[in-house]
Coordinates of C-alpha atoms in Angstrom, one line a residue:
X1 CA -6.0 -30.5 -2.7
X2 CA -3.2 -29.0 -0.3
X3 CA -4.1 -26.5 2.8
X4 CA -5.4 -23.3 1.4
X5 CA -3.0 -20.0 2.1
X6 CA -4.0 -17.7 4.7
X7 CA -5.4 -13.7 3.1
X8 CA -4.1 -11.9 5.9
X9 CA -4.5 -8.2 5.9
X10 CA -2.4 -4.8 7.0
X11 CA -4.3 -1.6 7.1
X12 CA -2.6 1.8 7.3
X13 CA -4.7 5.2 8.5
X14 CA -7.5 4.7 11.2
X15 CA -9.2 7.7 11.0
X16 CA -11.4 9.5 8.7
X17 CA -11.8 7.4 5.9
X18 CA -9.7 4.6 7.5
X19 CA -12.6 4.2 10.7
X20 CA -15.3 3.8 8.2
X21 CA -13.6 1.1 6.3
X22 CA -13.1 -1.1 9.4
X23 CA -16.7 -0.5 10.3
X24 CA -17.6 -1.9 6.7
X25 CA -14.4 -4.8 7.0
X26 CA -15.8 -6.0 10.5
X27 CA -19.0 -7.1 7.8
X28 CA -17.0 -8.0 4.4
X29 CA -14.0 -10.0 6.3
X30 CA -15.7 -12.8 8.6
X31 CA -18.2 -13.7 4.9
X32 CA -14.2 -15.1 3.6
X33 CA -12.9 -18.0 4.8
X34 CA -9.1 -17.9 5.7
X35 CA -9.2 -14.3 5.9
X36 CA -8.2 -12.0 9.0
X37 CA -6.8 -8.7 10.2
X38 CA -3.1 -9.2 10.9
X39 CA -2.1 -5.3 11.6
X40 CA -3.3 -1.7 12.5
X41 CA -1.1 1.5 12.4
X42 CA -2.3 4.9 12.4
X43 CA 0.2 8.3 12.8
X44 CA 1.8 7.2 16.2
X45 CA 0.7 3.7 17.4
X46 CA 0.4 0.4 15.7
X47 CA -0.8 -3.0 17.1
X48 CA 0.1 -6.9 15.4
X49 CA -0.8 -10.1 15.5
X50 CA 2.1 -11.5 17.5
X51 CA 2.4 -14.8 16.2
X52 CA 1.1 -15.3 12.0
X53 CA -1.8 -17.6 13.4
X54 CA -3.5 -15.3 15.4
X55 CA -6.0 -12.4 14.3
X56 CA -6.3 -8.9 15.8
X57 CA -10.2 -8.1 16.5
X58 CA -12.3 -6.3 14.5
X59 CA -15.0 -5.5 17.2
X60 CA -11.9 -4.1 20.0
X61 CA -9.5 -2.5 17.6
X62 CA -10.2 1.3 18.3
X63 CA -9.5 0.2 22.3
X64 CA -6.6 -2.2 21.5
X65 CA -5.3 0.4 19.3
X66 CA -5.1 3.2 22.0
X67 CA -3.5 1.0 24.8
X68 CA -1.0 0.1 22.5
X69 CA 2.9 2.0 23.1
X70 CA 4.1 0.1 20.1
X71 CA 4.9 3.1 17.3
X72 CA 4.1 2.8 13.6
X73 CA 6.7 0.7 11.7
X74 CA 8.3 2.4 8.4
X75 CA 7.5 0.8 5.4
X76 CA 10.4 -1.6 5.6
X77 CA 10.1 -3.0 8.4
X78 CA 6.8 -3.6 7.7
X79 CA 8.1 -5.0 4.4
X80 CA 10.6 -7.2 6.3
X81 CA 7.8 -8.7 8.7
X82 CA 5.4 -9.8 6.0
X83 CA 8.6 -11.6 4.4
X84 CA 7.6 -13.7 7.8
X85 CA 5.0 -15.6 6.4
X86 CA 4.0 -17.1 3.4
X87 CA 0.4 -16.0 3.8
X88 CA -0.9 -13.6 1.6
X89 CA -0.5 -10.2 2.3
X90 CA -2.6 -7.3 1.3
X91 CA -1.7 -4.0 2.8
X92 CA -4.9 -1.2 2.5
X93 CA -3.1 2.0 2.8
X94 CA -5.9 4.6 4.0
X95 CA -3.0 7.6 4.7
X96 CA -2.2 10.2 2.4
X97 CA 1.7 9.6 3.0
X98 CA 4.2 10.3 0.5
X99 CA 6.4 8.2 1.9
X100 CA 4.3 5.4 2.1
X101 CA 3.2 6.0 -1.3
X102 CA 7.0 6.1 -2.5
X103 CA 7.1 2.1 -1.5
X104 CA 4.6 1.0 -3.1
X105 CA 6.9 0.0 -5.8
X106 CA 8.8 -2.3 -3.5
X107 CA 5.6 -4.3 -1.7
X108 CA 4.3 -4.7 -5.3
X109 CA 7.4 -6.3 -6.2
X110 CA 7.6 -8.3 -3.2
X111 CA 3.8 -9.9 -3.9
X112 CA 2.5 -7.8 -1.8
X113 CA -1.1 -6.4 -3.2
X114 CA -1.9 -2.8 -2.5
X115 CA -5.5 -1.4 -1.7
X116 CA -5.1 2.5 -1.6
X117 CA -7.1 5.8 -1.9
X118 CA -4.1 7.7 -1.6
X119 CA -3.8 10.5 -4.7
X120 CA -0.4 10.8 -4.1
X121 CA 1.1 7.7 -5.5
X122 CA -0.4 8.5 -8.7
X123 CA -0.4 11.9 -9.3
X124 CA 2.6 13.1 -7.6
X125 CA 6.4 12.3 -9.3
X126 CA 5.8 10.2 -13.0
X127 CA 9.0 8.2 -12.5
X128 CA 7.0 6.8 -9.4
X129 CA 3.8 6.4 -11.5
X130 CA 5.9 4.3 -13.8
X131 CA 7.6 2.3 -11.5
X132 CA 4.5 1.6 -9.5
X133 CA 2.8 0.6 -12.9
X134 CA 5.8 -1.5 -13.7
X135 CA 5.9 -3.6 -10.8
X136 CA 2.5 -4.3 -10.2
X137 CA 0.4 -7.2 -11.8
X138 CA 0.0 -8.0 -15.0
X139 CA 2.4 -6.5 -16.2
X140 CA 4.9 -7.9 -13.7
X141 CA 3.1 -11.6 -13.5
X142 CA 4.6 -12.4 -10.1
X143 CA 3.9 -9.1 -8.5
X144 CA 1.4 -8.2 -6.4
X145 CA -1.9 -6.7 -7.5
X146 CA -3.0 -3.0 -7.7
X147 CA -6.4 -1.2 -6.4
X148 CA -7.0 2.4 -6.4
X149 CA -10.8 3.2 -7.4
X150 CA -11.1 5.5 -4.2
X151 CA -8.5 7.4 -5.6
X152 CA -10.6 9.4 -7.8
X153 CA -14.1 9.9 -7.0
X154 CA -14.4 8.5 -3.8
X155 CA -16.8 5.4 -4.1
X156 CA -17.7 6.0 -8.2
X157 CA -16.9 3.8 -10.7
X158 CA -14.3 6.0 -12.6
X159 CA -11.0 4.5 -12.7
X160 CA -13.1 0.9 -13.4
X161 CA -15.0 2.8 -16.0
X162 CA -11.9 4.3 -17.7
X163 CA -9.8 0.7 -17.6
X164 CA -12.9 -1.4 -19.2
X165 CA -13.0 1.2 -22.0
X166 CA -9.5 0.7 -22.4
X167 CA -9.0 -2.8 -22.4
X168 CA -11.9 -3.4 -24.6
X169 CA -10.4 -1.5 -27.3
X170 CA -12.1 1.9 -27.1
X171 CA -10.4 5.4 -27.7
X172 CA -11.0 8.1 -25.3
X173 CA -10.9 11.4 -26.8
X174 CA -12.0 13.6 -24.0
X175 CA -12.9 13.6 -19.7
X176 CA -14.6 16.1 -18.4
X177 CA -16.3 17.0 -15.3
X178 CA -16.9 18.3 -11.9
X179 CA -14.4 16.2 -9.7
X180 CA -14.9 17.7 -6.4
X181 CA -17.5 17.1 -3.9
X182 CA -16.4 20.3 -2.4
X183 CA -16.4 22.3 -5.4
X184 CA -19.6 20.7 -7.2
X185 CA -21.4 21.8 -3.3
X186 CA -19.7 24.9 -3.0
X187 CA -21.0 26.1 -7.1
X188 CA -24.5 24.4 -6.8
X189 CA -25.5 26.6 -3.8
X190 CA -23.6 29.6 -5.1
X191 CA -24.8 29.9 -9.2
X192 CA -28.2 27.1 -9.0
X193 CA -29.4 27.1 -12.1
X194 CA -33.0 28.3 -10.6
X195 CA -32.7 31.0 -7.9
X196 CA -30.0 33.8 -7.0
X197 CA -27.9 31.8 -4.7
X198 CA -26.0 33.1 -1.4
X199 CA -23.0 34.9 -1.3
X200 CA -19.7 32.9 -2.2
X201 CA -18.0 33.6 1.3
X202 CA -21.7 32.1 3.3
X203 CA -21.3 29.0 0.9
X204 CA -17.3 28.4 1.6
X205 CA -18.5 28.9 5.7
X206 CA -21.9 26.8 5.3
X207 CA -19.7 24.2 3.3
X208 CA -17.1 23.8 6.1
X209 CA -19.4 23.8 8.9
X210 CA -21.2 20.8 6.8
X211 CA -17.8 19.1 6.4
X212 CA -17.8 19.6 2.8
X213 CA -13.8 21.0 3.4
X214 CA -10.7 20.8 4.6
X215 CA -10.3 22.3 7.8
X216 CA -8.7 25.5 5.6
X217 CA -10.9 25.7 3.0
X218 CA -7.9 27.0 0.7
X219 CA -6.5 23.4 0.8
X220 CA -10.1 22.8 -1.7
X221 CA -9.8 26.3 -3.3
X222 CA -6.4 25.9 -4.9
X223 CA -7.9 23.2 -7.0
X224 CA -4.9 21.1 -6.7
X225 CA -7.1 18.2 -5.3
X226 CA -8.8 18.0 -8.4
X227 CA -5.9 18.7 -10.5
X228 CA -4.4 15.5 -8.8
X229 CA -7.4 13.2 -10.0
X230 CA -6.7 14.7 -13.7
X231 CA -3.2 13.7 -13.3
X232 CA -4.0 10.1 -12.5
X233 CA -7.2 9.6 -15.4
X234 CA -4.5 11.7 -18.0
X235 CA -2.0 9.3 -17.1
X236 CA -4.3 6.4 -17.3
X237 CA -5.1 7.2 -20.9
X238 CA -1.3 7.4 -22.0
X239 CA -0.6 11.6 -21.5
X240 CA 2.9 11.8 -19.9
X241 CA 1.7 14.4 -17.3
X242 CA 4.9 15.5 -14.8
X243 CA 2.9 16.9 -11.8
X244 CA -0.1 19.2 -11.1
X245 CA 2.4 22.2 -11.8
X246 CA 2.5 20.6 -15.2
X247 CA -0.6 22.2 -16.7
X248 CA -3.7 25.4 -16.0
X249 CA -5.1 24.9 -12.5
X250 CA -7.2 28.0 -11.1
X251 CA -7.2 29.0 -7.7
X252 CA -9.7 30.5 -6.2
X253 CA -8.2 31.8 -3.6
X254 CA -7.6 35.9 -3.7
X255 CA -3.8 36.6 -4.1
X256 CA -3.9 39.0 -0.8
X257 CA -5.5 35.9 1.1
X258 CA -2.8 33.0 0.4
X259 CA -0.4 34.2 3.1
X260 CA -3.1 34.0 5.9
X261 CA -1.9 32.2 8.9
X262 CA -5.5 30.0 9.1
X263 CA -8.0 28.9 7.8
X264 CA -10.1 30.8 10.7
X265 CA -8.8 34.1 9.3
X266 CA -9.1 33.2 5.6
X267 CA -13.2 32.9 6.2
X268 CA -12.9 36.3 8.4
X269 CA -11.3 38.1 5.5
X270 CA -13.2 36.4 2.4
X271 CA -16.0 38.4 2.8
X272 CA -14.2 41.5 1.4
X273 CA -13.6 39.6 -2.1
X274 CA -17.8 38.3 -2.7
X275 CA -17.7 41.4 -5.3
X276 CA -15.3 39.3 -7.6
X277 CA -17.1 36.4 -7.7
X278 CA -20.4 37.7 -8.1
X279 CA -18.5 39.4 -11.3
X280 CA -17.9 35.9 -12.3
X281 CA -21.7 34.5 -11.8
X282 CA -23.1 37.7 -13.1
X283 CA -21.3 37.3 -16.4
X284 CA -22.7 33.7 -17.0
X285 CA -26.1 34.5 -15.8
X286 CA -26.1 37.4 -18.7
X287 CA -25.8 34.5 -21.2
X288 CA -28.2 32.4 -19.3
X289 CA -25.7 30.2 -18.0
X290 CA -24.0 29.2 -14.8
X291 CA -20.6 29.0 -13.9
X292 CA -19.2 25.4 -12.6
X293 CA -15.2 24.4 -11.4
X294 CA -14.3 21.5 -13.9
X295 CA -11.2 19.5 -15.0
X296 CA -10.8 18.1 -18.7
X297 CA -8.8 15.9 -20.3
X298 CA -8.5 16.7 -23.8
X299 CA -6.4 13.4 -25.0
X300 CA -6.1 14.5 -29.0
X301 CA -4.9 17.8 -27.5
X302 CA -2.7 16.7 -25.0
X303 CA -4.5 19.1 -23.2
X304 CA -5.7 19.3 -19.4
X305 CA -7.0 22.0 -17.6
X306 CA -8.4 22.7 -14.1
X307 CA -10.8 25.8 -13.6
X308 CA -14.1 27.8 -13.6
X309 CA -16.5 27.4 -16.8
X310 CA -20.1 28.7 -18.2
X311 CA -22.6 25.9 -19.0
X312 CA -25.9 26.0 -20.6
X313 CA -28.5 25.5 -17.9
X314 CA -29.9 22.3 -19.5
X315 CA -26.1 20.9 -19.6
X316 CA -25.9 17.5 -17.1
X317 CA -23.0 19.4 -15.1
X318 CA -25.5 22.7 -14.7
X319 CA -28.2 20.5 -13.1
X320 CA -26.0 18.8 -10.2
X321 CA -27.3 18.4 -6.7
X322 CA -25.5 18.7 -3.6
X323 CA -22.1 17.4 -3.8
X324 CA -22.2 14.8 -6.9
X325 CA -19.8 14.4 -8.5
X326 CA -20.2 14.0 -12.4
X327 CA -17.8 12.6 -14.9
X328 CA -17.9 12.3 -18.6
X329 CA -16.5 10.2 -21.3
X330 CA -16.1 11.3 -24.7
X331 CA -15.0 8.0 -26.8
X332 CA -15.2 6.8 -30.2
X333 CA -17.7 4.5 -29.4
X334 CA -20.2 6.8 -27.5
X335 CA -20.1 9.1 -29.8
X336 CA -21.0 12.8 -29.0
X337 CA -23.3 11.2 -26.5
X338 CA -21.3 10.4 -23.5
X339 CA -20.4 7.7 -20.5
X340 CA -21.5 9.8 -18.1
X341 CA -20.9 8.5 -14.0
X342 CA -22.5 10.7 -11.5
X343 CA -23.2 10.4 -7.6
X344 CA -21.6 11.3 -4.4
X345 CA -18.1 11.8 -4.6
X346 CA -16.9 13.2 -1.0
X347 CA -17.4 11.5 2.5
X348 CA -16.0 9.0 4.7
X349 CA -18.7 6.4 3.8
X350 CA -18.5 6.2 0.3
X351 CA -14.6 7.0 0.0
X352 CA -14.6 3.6 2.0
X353 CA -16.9 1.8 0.2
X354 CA -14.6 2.2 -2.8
X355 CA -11.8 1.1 -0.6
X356 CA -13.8 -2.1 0.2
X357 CA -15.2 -3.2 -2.8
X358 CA -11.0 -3.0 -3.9
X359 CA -10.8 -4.9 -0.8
X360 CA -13.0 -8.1 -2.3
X361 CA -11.8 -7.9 -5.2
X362 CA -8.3 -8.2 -4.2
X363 CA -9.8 -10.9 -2.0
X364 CA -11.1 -12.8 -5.2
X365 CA -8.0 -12.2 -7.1
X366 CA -4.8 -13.3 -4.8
X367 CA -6.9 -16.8 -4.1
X368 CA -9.9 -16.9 -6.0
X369 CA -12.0 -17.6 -2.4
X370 CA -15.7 -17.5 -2.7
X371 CA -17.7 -15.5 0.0
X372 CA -19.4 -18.2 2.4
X373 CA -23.0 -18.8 1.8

């Protein structure tokens, strides 16, 4: 047998959701043999291996990452230094850049295999989606492979879920669910399906203050984050969706309150607008339902839509906790009874855990490696 390739690894973003990956890498990496961190990179400041047979630390890197003056490469030049090295390269890309997004087609094409829970490479331009598609493995057999389960619902199984009933033949007919930890927190404290609930300006504060948000909670209330994962599963299923602008998305943010200068004095003023959305849970609870904030997918339709809907209180969506996430597919094989995946869907842990388990699997796939005993 020749000398086995080196896996050596290139992670973009180091905060948030990037920090507790390498927390979970500095315990998946050292069970692979042959496998090491070759580069780091957040915003402003990258570090590198100098030489292809050294390894950057996993239990130093936040330290070795601030001393460093070195700034972040652009994506080709860090194209041009994996072409370096024959070692195998796979670059986890834990930012939400466009622009980094934009490239993927080109690492892909150079063998390079993307890990990523970046929305944006799949739900933003189609041409892009296509071209990413196009150049990754199999259907370009000497491309680079392509993981993005994070993508949609953090550390769930749902673009897994959706590709084995694919490949195995089934026809999806419908997707429906609550796709936002945010949003599925925000309703289940606002409309529970046993008590009166608080007022829907408390919940948006009490969910920020628990980190449930965006630091301006509109960037959650437009609904264009979960109008971004109904993009990528519509796409996934063969619908030719554009963009988010492409279909119904409901924003919950009052017209008079989009031009406020922050998200400080969007929670200041929101007070003034409870009336409306007590209007909205009042009308459900008349017909003994509640009111949840859903995407669909209907694929016979050509249909998807992103907004507020009434559920029977006994309905699986109804009964959430917290902020799970829920997601359910209609098929021909299931039937009128569901594949229904449900659990936490928001927070750095989980979102990283999706980003791992890509991670192994990528392992598993570029050299077939078995973890050591």
């Amino acid at each position: 047998m020749g000398e086995e390739k080196q896996v050596s690894i290139a992670i973009l973003g180091a905060g948030g959701v990037g920090r507790c990956f390498l927390q979970q890498c500095s315990w998946i990496i050292p069970q692979y043999p042959n496998v090491s961190l070759v580069f780091l990179s957040r915003s402003n400041r990258s570090i590198r291996v100098p030489t292809w047979d050294h390894v950057l630390s996993l239990d130093t890197w936040e330290k070795d990452l601030a001393a460093s003056t070195d700034p972040a490469p652009s994506p080709q030049e860090l194209l041009d230094w994996f072409g370096t090295t024959e070692n195998e390269i796979i670059l986890v890309d834990n930012t939400s850049s466009q622009d980094i997004a934009a490239f993927y087609p080109q690492f892909l094409k150079d063998k390079i295999t993307v890990v990523t829970p970046n929305k944006k490479a799949f739900s933003s331009d189609l041409d892009l989606w296509k071209r990413i598609v196009e150049n990754a493995y199999p259907y370009n057999p000497d491309a680079g492979f392509l993981y993005h389960e994070a993508s949609v619902g953090a550390g769930l199984p749902i673009i897994s879920t959706l590709k084995d009933l694919l490949e195995t033949g089934d026809e999806v007919q419908k997707i429906e669910g609550v796709f936002s930890g945010t949003m599925s927190f925000l309703f289940n404290n606002f409309a529970p399906v046993e008590g009166k609930g608080g007022k829907w300006s408390d919940e948006v504060s009490k969910a920020k203050d628990a980190g449930y948000t965006e630091p301006d909670p509109r960037d959650d209330l437009n609904g264009v984050d979960v109008a971004r994962k109904l993009v990528i599963l519509a796409r996934m299923v063969g619908l030719e969706i554009e963009s988010t602008s492409a279909f119904p998305v409901q924003s919950l943010i009052p017209t008079e309150l989009e031009s406020c200068s922050s998200g400080d004095e969007f929670l200041e003023r929101l007070p003034a607008f409870d009336d409306e959305m007590e209007k909205v849970k009042a009308k459900a609870e008349e017909k003994g339902k509640v009111v949840r904030f859903v995407g669909s997918i209907d694929v016979a339709r050509q249909a998807v839509e992103v907004g507020l809907k009434e559920f029977d209180k006994g309905h699986a969506i109804a009964g959430l906790k917290g902020s799970d996430n829920i997601i359910s597919f209609y098929t021909k094989r299931y039937g009128s009874n569901p594949l229904i995946v449900q659990g936490a869907g928001a927070g750095g842990e989980v979102t990283a855990m999706g980003v791992s388990a890509d991670l192994i699997k990528a392992i598993k796939d570029v050299h077939g490696w078995k973890k050591v005993r």
